[in-house]
Amino acid sequence: MADLDLLNRFPRVRLMQGPTPIQRLSRLEQVLGDRRKGVSIWAKRDDLMELGGGGNKLRKLEFLLGQAMAEGCDTLVVTGGVQSNFTRLAAAACARIGLACEGVLAQMVPRDSEIYQANGNVVLDRLFGARVHILKTGDDAGEFALRRSSEIAASGGKAFLGTLGGSTPVGALGYVDCAFEIAVQSTEIGIAFDHVVIPNGSGGMHAGLAAGAALARNDPSRIRAYTVLSPSETCVAATVEKVNAVFDLLGKKDRILAQELAIDGAQLGGGYGMPTSEMVEAIGLVGRTEGLLLDPVYGGKAFAGLLSDIENEVIAPGSNVLFVMTGGSPGLYAYADALSSN
Ligand SMILES: *Cc1c(COP(=O)(O)O)cnc(C)c1O
């Protein structure tokens, strides 16, 4: 069993009410029929949290905001793309604990429609009281954020910088905890999951889950990720580094090797935030059969990968699969034009 006290020495702000549920997607299985090849499909509902609409960034923010508070910061400055879920959840979390929040949003996706630039997450960032800076194409979010934190310092405040996706080793601790949570739930429901399926964007979730799995004596290669941001080789290299940085932070001598990370580049399509027809289909299928929401940038692509790998038997017939639903449904409104074929 994992050493559950391992995380206790890190400052943490509680933003979740407890473990997120795991449920079987029975109606989807029924509709897939023979096409599911006896695979049982379960969902870990990390989209189901009571703050800010929920999603995977809240787990990271528990530790990131813990660090920010411990350092005496009064403002959180985060960077992301225009439809950043991290910024939305950072804004909601800051609202809850009484910190100021600023989002520096870069043009990471070539979509200049009004709904992409102003709807979805952007509406909610502002609603949760964050100050939002939407940059022009080519402007560097990291530089802008550094400049803002110096300005905040000059006016007597103290900013904490949350970079892309919150995927620092500290942020990834949220998913080390989630790996332990899954191990406990798996014992409770009596199902040993052969695969845990996730999207990999900035890699923090994957890094935390892989480190947590290794520490709980589970095989990290049973985590099956679909990269949605960088080509697979870049993604593997970046994720290896992050997993090892998490081990370092935890004072562990463990190391992970590239071949222990299963990262598939087949769902990247035209790149980050670029819709694919498989993503549109996967979102429609899960919506029609389960009444559940996947998002167009992460979960939709990862679920498309899951369906494809069940079909081509990369996921062995009869396996038990846990798909981590990571939230991001506000992004659906920003992609309404791409989803209309459903
Ligand atoms: C950020 C995000 C991810 C990916 O997590 P990373 O740690 O960046 O790899 C997946 N799903 C949603 C909805 C996200 O917002």
PDB file of N, CA, C and O in Angstrom, residues 184-221:
ATOM      1  N   VAL A 184      -7.316   2.786  -3.674  1.00  0.00           N
ATOM      2  CA  VAL A 184      -8.264   2.465  -2.595  1.00  0.00           C
ATOM      3  C   VAL A 184      -9.635   2.091  -3.176  1.00  0.00           C
ATOM      4  O   VAL A 184     -10.239   1.081  -2.814  1.00  0.00           O
ATOM      5  N   GLN A 185     -10.120   2.897  -4.119  1.00  0.00           N
ATOM      6  CA  GLN A 185     -11.451   2.644  -4.704  1.00  0.00           C
ATOM      7  C   GLN A 185     -11.472   1.330  -5.469  1.00  0.00           C
ATOM      8  O   GLN A 185     -12.474   0.617  -5.477  1.00  0.00           O
ATOM      9  N   SER A 186     -10.374   1.042  -6.139  1.00  0.00           N
ATOM     10  CA  SER A 186     -10.273  -0.176  -6.914  1.00  0.00           C
ATOM     11  C   SER A 186     -10.427  -1.401  -5.995  1.00  0.00           C
ATOM     12  O   SER A 186     -11.119  -2.370  -6.322  1.00  0.00           O
ATOM     13  N   THR A 187      -9.802  -1.328  -4.808  1.00  0.00           N
ATOM     14  CA  THR A 187      -9.958  -2.403  -3.820  1.00  0.00           C
ATOM     15  C   THR A 187     -11.411  -2.459  -3.326  1.00  0.00           C
ATOM     16  O   THR A 187     -11.992  -3.536  -3.224  1.00  0.00           O
ATOM     17  N   GLU A 188     -11.979  -1.280  -3.056  1.00  0.00           N
ATOM     18  CA  GLU A 188     -13.356  -1.241  -2.548  1.00  0.00           C
ATOM     19  C   GLU A 188     -14.351  -1.873  -3.510  1.00  0.00           C
ATOM     20  O   GLU A 188     -15.239  -2.619  -3.102  1.00  0.00           O
ATOM     21  N   ILE A 189     -14.225  -1.555  -4.808  1.00  0.00           N
ATOM     22  CA  ILE A 189     -15.209  -2.100  -5.757  1.00  0.00           C
ATOM     23  C   ILE A 189     -14.775  -3.452  -6.308  1.00  0.00           C
ATOM     24  O   ILE A 189     -15.533  -4.099  -7.031  1.00  0.00           O
ATOM     25  N   GLY A 190     -13.563  -3.864  -5.965  1.00  0.00           N
ATOM     26  CA  GLY A 190     -13.119  -5.198  -6.365  1.00  0.00           C
ATOM     27  C   GLY A 190     -12.788  -5.326  -7.845  1.00  0.00           C
ATOM     28  O   GLY A 190     -12.948  -6.394  -8.425  1.00  0.00           O
ATOM     29  N   ILE A 191     -12.339  -4.238  -8.450  1.00  0.00           N
ATOM     30  CA  ILE A 191     -11.942  -4.284  -9.861  1.00  0.00           C
ATOM     31  C   ILE A 191     -10.485  -3.832  -9.959  1.00  0.00           C
ATOM     32  O   ILE A 191     -10.143  -2.742  -9.514  1.00  0.00           O
ATOM     33  N   ALA A 192      -9.647  -4.681 -10.552  1.00  0.00           N
ATOM     34  CA  ALA A 192      -8.271  -4.272 -10.828  1.00  0.00           C
ATOM     35  C   ALA A 192      -8.255  -3.685 -12.238  1.00  0.00           C
ATOM     36  O   ALA A 192      -8.537  -4.393 -13.201  1.00  0.00           O
ATOM     37  N   PHE A 193      -7.978  -2.402 -12.346  1.00  0.00           N
ATOM     38  CA  PHE A 193      -8.015  -1.776 -13.665  1.00  0.00           C
ATOM     39  C   PHE A 193      -6.754  -2.111 -14.452  1.00  0.00           C
ATOM     40  O   PHE A 193      -5.641  -1.904 -13.976  1.00  0.00           O
ATOM     41  N   ASP A 194      -6.953  -2.646 -15.650  1.00  0.00           N
ATOM     42  CA  ASP A 194      -5.812  -2.969 -16.519  1.00  0.00           C
ATOM     43  C   ASP A 194      -5.222  -1.706 -17.122  1.00  0.00           C
ATOM     44  O   ASP A 194      -4.028  -1.649 -17.412  1.00  0.00           O
ATOM     45  N   HIS A 195      -6.082  -0.716 -17.358  1.00  0.00           N
ATOM     46  CA  HIS A 195      -5.610   0.559 -17.906  1.00  0.00           C
ATOM     47  C   HIS A 195      -6.342   1.710 -17.237  1.00  0.00           C
ATOM     48  O   HIS A 195      -7.530   1.599 -16.952  1.00  0.00           O
ATOM     49  N   VAL A 196      -5.593   2.797 -17.018  1.00  0.00           N
ATOM     50  CA  VAL A 196      -6.203   4.066 -16.626  1.00  0.00           C
ATOM     51  C   VAL A 196      -5.955   4.990 -17.809  1.00  0.00           C
ATOM     52  O   VAL A 196      -4.807   5.219 -18.192  1.00  0.00           O
ATOM     53  N   VAL A 197      -7.027   5.472 -18.418  1.00  0.00           N
ATOM     54  CA  VAL A 197      -6.896   6.227 -19.673  1.00  0.00           C
ATOM     55  C   VAL A 197      -7.085   7.716 -19.424  1.00  0.00           C
ATOM     56  O   VAL A 197      -8.046   8.126 -18.767  1.00  0.00           O
ATOM     57  N   ILE A 198      -6.156   8.514 -19.945  1.00  0.00           N
ATOM     58  CA  ILE A 198      -6.161   9.965 -19.701  1.00  0.00           C
ATOM     59  C   ILE A 198      -5.678  10.735 -20.938  1.00  0.00           C
ATOM     60  O   ILE A 198      -4.950  10.183 -21.761  1.00  0.00           O
ATOM     61  N   PRO A 199      -6.044  12.024 -21.015  1.00  0.00           N
ATOM     62  CA  PRO A 199      -5.356  12.899 -21.970  1.00  0.00           C
ATOM     63  C   PRO A 199      -4.063  13.412 -21.318  1.00  0.00           C
ATOM     64  O   PRO A 199      -3.984  13.495 -20.103  1.00  0.00           O
ATOM     65  N   ASN A 200      -3.054  13.722 -22.119  1.00  0.00           N
ATOM     66  CA  ASN A 200      -1.841  14.371 -21.609  1.00  0.00           C
ATOM     67  C   ASN A 200      -1.687  15.705 -22.327  1.00  0.00           C
ATOM     68  O   ASN A 200      -1.545  15.747 -23.550  1.00  0.00           O
ATOM     69  N   GLY A 201      -1.795  16.810 -21.561  1.00  0.00           N
ATOM     70  CA  GLY A 201      -1.618  18.154 -22.119  1.00  0.00           C
ATOM     71  C   GLY A 201      -0.271  18.679 -21.692  1.00  0.00           C
ATOM     72  O   GLY A 201       0.741  18.508 -22.362  1.00  0.00           O
ATOM     73  N   SER A 202      -0.238  19.310 -20.509  1.00  0.00           N
ATOM     74  CA  SER A 202       1.041  19.785 -19.983  1.00  0.00           C
ATOM     75  C   SER A 202       1.732  18.720 -19.143  1.00  0.00           C
ATOM     76  O   SER A 202       2.813  18.956 -18.603  1.00  0.00           O
ATOM     77  N   GLY A 203       1.118  17.542 -19.004  1.00  0.00           N
ATOM     78  CA  GLY A 203       1.799  16.382 -18.424  1.00  0.00           C
ATOM     79  C   GLY A 203       1.770  16.245 -16.911  1.00  0.00           C
ATOM     80  O   GLY A 203       2.242  15.246 -16.375  1.00  0.00           O
ATOM     81  N   GLY A 204       1.226  17.235 -16.216  1.00  0.00           N
ATOM     82  CA  GLY A 204       1.238  17.181 -14.753  1.00  0.00           C
ATOM     83  C   GLY A 204       0.355  16.074 -14.189  1.00  0.00           C
ATOM     84  O   GLY A 204       0.724  15.415 -13.217  1.00  0.00           O
ATOM     85  N   MET A 205      -0.799  15.887 -14.803  1.00  0.00           N
ATOM     86  CA  MET A 205      -1.698  14.829 -14.337  1.00  0.00           C
ATOM     87  C   MET A 205      -1.050  13.465 -14.551  1.00  0.00           C
ATOM     88  O   MET A 205      -1.034  12.620 -13.647  1.00  0.00           O
ATOM     89  N   HIS A 206      -0.505  13.255 -15.739  1.00  0.00           N
ATOM     90  CA  HIS A 206       0.145  11.982 -16.049  1.00  0.00           C
ATOM     91  C   HIS A 206       1.322  11.744 -15.097  1.00  0.00           C
ATOM     92  O   HIS A 206       1.486  10.651 -14.548  1.00  0.00           O
ATOM     93  N   ALA A 207       2.120  12.795 -14.888  1.00  0.00           N
ATOM     94  CA  ALA A 207       3.295  12.660 -14.012  1.00  0.00           C
ATOM     95  C   ALA A 207       2.884  12.274 -12.601  1.00  0.00           C
ATOM     96  O   ALA A 207       3.473  11.374 -11.989  1.00  0.00           O
ATOM     97  N   GLY A 208       1.860  12.936 -12.082  1.00  0.00           N
ATOM     98  CA  GLY A 208       1.400  12.631 -10.727  1.00  0.00           C
ATOM     99  C   GLY A 208       0.844  11.220 -10.631  1.00  0.00           C
ATOM    100  O   GLY A 208       1.158  10.475  -9.694  1.00  0.00           O
ATOM    101  N   LEU A 209       0.015  10.839 -11.614  1.00  0.00           N
ATOM    102  CA  LEU A 209      -0.572   9.491 -11.588  1.00  0.00           C
ATOM    103  C   LEU A 209       0.501   8.417 -11.706  1.00  0.00           C
ATOM    104  O   LEU A 209       0.438   7.387 -11.037  1.00  0.00           O
ATOM    105  N   ALA A 210       1.491   8.665 -12.575  1.00  0.00           N
ATOM    106  CA  ALA A 210       2.545   7.662 -12.780  1.00  0.00           C
ATOM    107  C   ALA A 210       3.411   7.529 -11.521  1.00  0.00           C
ATOM    108  O   ALA A 210       3.727   6.426 -11.089  1.00  0.00           O
ATOM    109  N   ALA A 211       3.783   8.665 -10.931  1.00  0.00           N
ATOM    110  CA  ALA A 211       4.582   8.621  -9.702  1.00  0.00           C
ATOM    111  C   ALA A 211       3.778   7.946  -8.592  1.00  0.00           C
ATOM    112  O   ALA A 211       4.294   7.082  -7.874  1.00  0.00           O
ATOM    113  N   GLY A 212       2.517   8.313  -8.473  1.00  0.00           N
ATOM    114  CA  GLY A 212       1.653   7.727  -7.437  1.00  0.00           C
ATOM    115  C   GLY A 212       1.480   6.232  -7.645  1.00  0.00           C
ATOM    116  O   GLY A 212       1.517   5.456  -6.684  1.00  0.00           O
ATOM    117  N   ALA A 213       1.297   5.819  -8.905  1.00  0.00           N
ATOM    118  CA  ALA A 213       1.143   4.392  -9.195  1.00  0.00           C
ATOM    119  C   ALA A 213       2.412   3.653  -8.785  1.00  0.00           C
ATOM    120  O   ALA A 213       2.350   2.635  -8.091  1.00  0.00           O
ATOM    121  N   ALA A 214       3.567   4.179  -9.170  1.00  0.00           N
ATOM    122  CA  ALA A 214       4.833   3.524  -8.827  1.00  0.00           C
ATOM    123  C   ALA A 214       4.980   3.413  -7.308  1.00  0.00           C
ATOM    124  O   ALA A 214       5.372   2.366  -6.790  1.00  0.00           O
ATOM    125  N   LEU A 215       4.638   4.466  -6.588  1.00  0.00           N
ATOM    126  CA  LEU A 215       4.773   4.457  -5.128  1.00  0.00           C
ATOM    127  C   LEU A 215       3.777   3.496  -4.476  1.00  0.00           C
ATOM    128  O   LEU A 215       4.031   2.978  -3.395  1.00  0.00           O
ATOM    129  N   ALA A 216       2.641   3.266  -5.152  1.00  0.00           N
ATOM    130  CA  ALA A 216       1.647   2.313  -4.624  1.00  0.00           C
ATOM    131  C   ALA A 216       1.915   0.910  -5.177  1.00  0.00           C
ATOM    132  O   ALA A 216       1.057   0.038  -5.102  1.00  0.00           O
ATOM    133  N   ARG A 217       3.079   0.719  -5.761  1.00  0.00           N
ATOM    134  CA  ARG A 217       3.500  -0.570  -6.332  1.00  0.00           C
ATOM    135  C   ARG A 217       2.578  -1.051  -7.447  1.00  0.00           C
ATOM    136  O   ARG A 217       2.333  -2.239  -7.613  1.00  0.00           O
ATOM    137  N   ASN A 218       2.050  -0.112  -8.205  1.00  0.00           N
ATOM    138  CA  ASN A 218       1.317  -0.458  -9.423  1.00  0.00           C
ATOM    139  C   ASN A 218       2.185  -0.092 -10.612  1.00  0.00           C
ATOM    140  O   ASN A 218       3.047   0.768 -10.517  1.00  0.00           O
ATOM    141  N   ASP A 219       1.915  -0.732 -11.726  1.00  0.00           N
ATOM    142  CA  ASP A 219       2.740  -0.511 -12.910  1.00  0.00           C
ATOM    143  C   ASP A 219       2.327   0.796 -13.605  1.00  0.00           C
ATOM    144  O   ASP A 219       1.197   0.909 -14.058  1.00  0.00           O
ATOM    145  N   PRO A 220       3.241   1.786 -13.664  1.00  0.00           N
ATOM    146  CA  PRO A 220       2.860   3.064 -14.285  1.00  0.00           C
ATOM    147  C   PRO A 220       2.504   2.927 -15.769  1.00  0.00           C
ATOM    148  O   PRO A 220       1.772   3.765 -16.307  1.00  0.00           O
ATOM    149  N   SER A 221       2.978   1.860 -16.414  1.00  0.00           N
ATOM    150  CA  SER A 221       2.691   1.740 -17.854  1.00  0.00           C
ATOM    151  C   SER A 221       1.246   1.315 -18.112  1.00  0.00           C
ATOM    152  O   SER A 221       0.780   1.313 -19.240  1.00  0.00           O
TER     153      SER A 221
END
